[in-house]
mmCIF file of C-alpha atoms in Angstrom:
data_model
loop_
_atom_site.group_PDB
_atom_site.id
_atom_site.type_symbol
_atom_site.label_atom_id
_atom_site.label_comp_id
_atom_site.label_asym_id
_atom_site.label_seq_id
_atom_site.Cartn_x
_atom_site.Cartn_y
_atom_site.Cartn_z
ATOM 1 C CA UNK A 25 -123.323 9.663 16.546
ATOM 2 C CA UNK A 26 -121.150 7.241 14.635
ATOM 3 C CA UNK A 27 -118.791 8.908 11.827
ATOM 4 C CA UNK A 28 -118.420 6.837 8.379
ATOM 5 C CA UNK A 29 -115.471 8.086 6.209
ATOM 6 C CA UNK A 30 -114.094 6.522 2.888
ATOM 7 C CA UNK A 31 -110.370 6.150 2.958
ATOM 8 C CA UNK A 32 -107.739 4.776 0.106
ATOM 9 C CA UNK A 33 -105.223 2.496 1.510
ATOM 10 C CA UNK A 34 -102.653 0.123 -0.459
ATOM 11 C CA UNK A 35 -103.921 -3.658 -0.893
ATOM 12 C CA UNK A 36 -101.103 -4.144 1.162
ATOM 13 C CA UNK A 37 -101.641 -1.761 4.203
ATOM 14 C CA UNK A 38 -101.342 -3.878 7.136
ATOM 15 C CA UNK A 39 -104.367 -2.960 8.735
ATOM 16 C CA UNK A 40 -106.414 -4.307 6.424
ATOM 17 C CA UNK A 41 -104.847 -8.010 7.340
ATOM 18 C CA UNK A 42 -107.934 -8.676 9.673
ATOM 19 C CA UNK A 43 -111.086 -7.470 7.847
ATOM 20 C CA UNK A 44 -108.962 -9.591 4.709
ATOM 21 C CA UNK A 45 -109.095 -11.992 7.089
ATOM 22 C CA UNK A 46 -112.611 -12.503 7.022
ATOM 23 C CA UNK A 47 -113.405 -12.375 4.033
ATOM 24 C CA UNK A 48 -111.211 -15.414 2.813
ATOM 25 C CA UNK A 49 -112.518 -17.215 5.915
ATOM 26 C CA UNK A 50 -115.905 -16.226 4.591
ATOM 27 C CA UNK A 51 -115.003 -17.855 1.281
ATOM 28 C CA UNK A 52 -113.535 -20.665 2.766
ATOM 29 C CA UNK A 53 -116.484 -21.741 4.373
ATOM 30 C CA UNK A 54 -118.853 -21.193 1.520
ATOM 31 C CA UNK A 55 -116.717 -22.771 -1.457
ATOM 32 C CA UNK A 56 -114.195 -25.446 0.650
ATOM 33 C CA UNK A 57 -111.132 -25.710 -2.029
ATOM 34 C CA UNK A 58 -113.433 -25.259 -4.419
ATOM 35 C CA UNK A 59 -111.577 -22.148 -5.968
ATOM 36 C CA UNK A 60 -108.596 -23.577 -5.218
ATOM 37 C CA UNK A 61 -107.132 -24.479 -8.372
ATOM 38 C CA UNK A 62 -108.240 -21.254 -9.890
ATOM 39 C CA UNK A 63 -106.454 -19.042 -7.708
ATOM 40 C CA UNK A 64 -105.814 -15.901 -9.558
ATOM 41 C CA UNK A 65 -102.273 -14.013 -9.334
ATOM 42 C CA UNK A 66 -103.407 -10.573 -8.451
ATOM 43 C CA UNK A 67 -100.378 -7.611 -8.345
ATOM 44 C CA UNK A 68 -100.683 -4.791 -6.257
ATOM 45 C CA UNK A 69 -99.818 -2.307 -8.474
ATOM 46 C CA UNK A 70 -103.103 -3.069 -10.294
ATOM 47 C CA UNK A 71 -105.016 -1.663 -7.229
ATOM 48 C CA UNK A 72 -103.238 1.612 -7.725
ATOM 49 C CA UNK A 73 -104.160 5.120 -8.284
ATOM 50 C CA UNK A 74 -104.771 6.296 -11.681
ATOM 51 C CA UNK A 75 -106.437 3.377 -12.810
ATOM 52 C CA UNK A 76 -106.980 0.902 -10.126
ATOM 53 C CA UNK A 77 -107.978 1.916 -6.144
ATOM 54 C CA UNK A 78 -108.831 0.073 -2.885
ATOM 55 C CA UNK A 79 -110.988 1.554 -0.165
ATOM 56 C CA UNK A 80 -112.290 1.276 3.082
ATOM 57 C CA UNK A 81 -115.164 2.234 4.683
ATOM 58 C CA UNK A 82 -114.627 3.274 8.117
ATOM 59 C CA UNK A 83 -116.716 3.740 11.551
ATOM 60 C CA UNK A 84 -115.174 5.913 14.366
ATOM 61 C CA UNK A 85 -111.619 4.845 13.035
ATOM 62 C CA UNK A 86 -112.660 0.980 12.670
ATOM 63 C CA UNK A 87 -112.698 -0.530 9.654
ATOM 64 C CA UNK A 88 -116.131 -2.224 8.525
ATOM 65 C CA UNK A 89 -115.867 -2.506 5.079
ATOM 66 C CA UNK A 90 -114.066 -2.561 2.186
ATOM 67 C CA UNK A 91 -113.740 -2.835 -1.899
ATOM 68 C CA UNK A 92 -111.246 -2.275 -5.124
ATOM 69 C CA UNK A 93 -111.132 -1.788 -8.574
ATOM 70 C CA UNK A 94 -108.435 -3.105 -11.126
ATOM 71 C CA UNK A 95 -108.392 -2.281 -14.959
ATOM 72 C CA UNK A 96 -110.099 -5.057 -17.050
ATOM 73 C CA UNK A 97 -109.415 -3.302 -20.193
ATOM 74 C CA UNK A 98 -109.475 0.073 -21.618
ATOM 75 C CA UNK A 99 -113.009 1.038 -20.747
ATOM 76 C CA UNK A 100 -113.997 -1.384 -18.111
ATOM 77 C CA UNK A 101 -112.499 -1.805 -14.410
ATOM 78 C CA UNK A 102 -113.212 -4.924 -12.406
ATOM 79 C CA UNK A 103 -114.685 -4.533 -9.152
ATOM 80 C CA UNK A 104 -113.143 -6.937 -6.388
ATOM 81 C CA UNK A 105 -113.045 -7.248 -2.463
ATOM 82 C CA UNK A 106 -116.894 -6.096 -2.317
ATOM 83 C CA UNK A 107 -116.905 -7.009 1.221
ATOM 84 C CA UNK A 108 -118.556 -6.260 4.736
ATOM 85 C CA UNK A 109 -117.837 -7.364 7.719
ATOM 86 C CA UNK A 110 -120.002 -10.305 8.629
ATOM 87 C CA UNK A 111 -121.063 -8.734 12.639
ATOM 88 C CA UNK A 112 -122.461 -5.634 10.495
ATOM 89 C CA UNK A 113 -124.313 -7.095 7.623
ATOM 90 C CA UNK A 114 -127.479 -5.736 6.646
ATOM 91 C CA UNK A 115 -126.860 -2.112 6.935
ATOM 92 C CA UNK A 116 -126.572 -1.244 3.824
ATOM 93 C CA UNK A 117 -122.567 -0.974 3.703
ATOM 94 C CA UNK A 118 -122.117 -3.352 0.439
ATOM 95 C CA UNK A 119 -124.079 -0.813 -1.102
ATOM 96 C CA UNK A 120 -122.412 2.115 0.112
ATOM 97 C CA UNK A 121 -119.143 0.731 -1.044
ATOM 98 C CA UNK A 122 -120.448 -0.324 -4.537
ATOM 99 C CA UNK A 123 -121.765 3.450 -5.298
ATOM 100 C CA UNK A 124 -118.506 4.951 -3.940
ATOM 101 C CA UNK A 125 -116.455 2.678 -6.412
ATOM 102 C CA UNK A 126 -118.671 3.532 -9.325
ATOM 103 C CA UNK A 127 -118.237 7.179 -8.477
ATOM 104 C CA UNK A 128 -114.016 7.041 -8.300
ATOM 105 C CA UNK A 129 -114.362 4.434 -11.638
ATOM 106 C CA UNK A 130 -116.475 7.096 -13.530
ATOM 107 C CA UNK A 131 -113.338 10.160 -12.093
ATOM 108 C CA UNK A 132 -110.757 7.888 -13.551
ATOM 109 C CA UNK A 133 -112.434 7.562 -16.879
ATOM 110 C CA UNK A 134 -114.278 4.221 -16.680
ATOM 111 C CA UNK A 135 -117.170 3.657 -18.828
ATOM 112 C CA UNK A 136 -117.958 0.096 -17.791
ATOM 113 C CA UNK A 137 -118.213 -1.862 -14.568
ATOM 114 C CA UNK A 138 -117.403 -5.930 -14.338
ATOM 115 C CA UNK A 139 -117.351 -8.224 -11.984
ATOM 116 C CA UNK A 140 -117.769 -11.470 -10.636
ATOM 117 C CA UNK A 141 -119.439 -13.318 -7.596
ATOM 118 C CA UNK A 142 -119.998 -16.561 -6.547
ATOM 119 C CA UNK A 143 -122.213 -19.349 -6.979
ATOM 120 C CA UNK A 144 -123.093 -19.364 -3.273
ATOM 121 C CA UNK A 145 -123.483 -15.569 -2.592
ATOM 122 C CA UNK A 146 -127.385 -15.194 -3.322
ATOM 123 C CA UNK A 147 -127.000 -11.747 -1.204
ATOM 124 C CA UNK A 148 -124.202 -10.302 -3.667
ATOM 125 C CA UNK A 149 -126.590 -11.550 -6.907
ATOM 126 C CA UNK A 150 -129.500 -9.395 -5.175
ATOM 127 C CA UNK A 151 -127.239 -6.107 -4.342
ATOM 128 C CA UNK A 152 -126.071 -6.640 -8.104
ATOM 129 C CA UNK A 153 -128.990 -6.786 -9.862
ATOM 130 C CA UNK A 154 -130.974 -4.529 -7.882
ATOM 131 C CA UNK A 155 -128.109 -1.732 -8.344
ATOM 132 C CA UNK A 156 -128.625 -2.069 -12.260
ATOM 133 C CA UNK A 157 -125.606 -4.935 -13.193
ATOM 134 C CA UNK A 158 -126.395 -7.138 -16.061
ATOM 135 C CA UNK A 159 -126.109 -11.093 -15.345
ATOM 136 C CA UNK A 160 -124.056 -12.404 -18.154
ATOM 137 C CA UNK A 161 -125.480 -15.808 -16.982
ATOM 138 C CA UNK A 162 -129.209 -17.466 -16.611
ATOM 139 C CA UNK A 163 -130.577 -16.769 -13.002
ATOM 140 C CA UNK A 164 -131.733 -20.220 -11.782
ATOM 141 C CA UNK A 165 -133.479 -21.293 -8.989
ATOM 142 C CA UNK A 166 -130.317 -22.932 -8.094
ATOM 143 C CA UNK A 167 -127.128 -21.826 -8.771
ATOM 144 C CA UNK A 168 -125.288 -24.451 -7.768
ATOM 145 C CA UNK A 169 -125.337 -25.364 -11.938
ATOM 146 C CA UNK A 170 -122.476 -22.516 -12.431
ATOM 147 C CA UNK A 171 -120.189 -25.533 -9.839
ATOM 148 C CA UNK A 172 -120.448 -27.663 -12.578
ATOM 149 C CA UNK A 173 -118.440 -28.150 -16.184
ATOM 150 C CA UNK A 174 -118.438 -26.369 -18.880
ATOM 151 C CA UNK A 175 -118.485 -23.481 -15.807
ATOM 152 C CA UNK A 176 -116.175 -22.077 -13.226
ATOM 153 C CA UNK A 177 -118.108 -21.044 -10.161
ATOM 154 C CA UNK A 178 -118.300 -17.702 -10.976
ATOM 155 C CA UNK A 179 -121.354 -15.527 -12.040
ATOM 156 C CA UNK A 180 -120.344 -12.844 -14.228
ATOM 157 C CA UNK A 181 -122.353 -9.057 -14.089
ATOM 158 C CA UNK A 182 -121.405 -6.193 -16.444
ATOM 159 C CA UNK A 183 -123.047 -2.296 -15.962
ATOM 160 C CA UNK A 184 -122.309 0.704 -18.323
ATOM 161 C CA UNK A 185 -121.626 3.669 -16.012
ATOM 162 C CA UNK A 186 -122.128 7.061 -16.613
ATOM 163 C CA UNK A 187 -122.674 10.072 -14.811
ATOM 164 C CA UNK A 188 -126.614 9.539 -14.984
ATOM 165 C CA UNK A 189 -126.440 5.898 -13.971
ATOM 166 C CA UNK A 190 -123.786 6.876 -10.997
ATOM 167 C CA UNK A 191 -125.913 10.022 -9.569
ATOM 168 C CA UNK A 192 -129.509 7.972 -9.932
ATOM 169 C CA UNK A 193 -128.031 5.338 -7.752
ATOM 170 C CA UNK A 194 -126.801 7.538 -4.740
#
């Protein structure tokens, strides 16, 4: 039987270069240079123990999967890297990742989740709003609407955690 462990790593551990890897070559395909121009400068302290963290999920030693958290503000962290790798999708590891983040969030003192997808990740809107986030946008038959002015591509989800909300969804 296969063994699944959660581990903390730095955003700049150097085995996470391939599974990082994929998922930019993941979002390459999907959006082009679409994000391009809106690159965002991310620091690596922000992924850092008290207030920010990046994890991996791991199988026998491998690593399959993979997410962070950053402070957003006081009270809310941003979720980002929400990602699994594409050979072992539909298994339920996005999920396992997103309830393992909410639990560390709520330890650090986190009363609010954000986050962002985008416009052409249907399967991330689903795990979202099925997990209890809170669209802070219209959800349209086709979402290719949030590509164009006055928007940026990204959808926008909020979720008030608590330890209620965190042990219902386990």
């Amino acid at each position: 039987m296969s063994e699944q462990l959660f581990r903390e790593v730095s955003p700049e551990a150097p085995e996470l270069q391939p599974i990082l890897t994929g998922l930019f070559g993941e979002y390459a395909a999907r959006y082009g240079a679409f994000f391009t121009s809106q690159k965002e400068v991310e620091l690596t302290e922000w992924y850092l123990p008290p207030r920010g963290l990046f994890i991996v999920l791991e199988r026998d030693g491998e690593i399959i999967a993979m997410g962070a958290y950053k402070p957003y503000d006081a009270v809310t962290t941003e979720f980002k890297r929400i990602w699994t790798r594409s050979d072992l999708r539909r298994q339920g590891l996005a999920l396992l990742i997103l309830q393992e983040l909410e639990r560390r969030a709520l330890r650090a003192g986190y009363q609010r989740v954000f986050l962002t997808t985008g416009f052409r990740q249907p399967e991330a809107v689903k795990l979202y709003i099925g997990h209890g986030y809170q669209p802070q946008f219209e959800l349209l038959e086709d979402m290719e609407v949030y590509s164009q002015p006055p928007h940026d591509g990204r959808l926008r989800f909020l979720k008030v955690i608590d330890v209620h909300s965190v042990a219902q969804a386990s």
